[in-house]
C-alpha angles and dihedrals in degrees: 000000000000122000121261118260112274134192114271099169126028124185103194090302091291092097126023126181117202129210092252092056095259115144122210121194120192122206091200098082118213090213121061127229127196110273123266111287122226112223109176091190092070133059124197141189139174129245137177113243099176115036094182095055094031093235120161137191137198124232122209119195130181111239090224092069114133136175092241094075122027117223129222123250124232124197111206121198112196125222133235108132091276086286109075139022138080142201085248096060115106095240093053094043094048092047092053092047088054094047092050095047097038097044098035088231140131105250122208113200112185130188115224136193114284134213146274088034089045114029123203134310086044093087092048091049089052090052088056089047090057089057090049090050090050091051089056092047091050089062093059119106096208119155123250091278089067108090094224097041115147086226089067107024123064102216088185088068107056121148132184122220119187129183121206106313085011087058089054088052090049090055094051091045090051090053092048091049090046093051093044095242088120114049118212109177128151082026119071116206105200103179150353130230115202115195107198093322114217104243127157142192140181093242110070122233124222093251091050090055092048128091118310125250130244093258102019139052135177089250089056092049091052091047091054090052093048091051097044103041127077122260112290095009121132135212088265091070109124091245089059103032114036089185097044129123093263097041121112117260111256100194093098097038114106100227120187117235116292136205111200118193130183139164118249093231097048123122086225094052099103094044092049092047092050090050093053094044093048091052090048090052088055089057096255121150099250130153116197121199126180123194109212116234096006125132133212115300095014091143101036096045095047108020095164096056124113093253091048089056087062090051091050092052090051091053091046091052091047091053092048093048092051101038096096137040 
């Protein structure tokens, strides 16, 4: 008689992979987020953006929106190592509330397919699908009551913000936009904000070999890569390591401006810094900002903190600087 299925990968109890390939997801998270914030200056609602894959997103709109001044649009990709996370989680919801109120922007927060049920590049394909959905919405002639009305939203001022694995998705979306493999017109994506993008590599960095974080360890990073990558792939796969030996050369890719932010105590710090510096050396328009003493998710998990206010002002300045030709 064969043995019963047993757990072979466990992500904090939220996601468990069994020996027979079964995946169990638990809604009772082992780690605790701050509770849902109430921000009466922002309204939100959910929409489906991909009927075939049954993928939804959440829109966040400042109540102060008028037709006299159009507002920018921000696409926010949540983190979670490509394996966990949702637009419905408190950290993602609170972060999007803060972005909408603080930036005076319509925020689009999509869910995307997660591993191990859907290995990469599924999440990156879903990021491209969000842009395609936005292109269709930009062609609508809805009145000002319609949340995505051209009378209210400035589709010439679209920015992408990605946290952790969402930052990885933002990078790959930026490359696809830059190479023309993802069309954007009549939408204009003017910049990308990468919050501690989740990149990997076979060769360890000094910060990866340093002490773990309160919510993240090197073992957890490796587990996310094992679960999200295809069979036999390594952390030097182009989807994991944008600067790896098999990754496409970016020198000739016309990347839009980037703001790259990381905490000084993050396991990903060295890899993120190298990414930003290498792009700068290629002549790309990249601003790199490091917040001393901060760990992974310091903005997303507590978006109303004093240090998060500094992050928000950086993003606001970045949007203002890149809102015109």
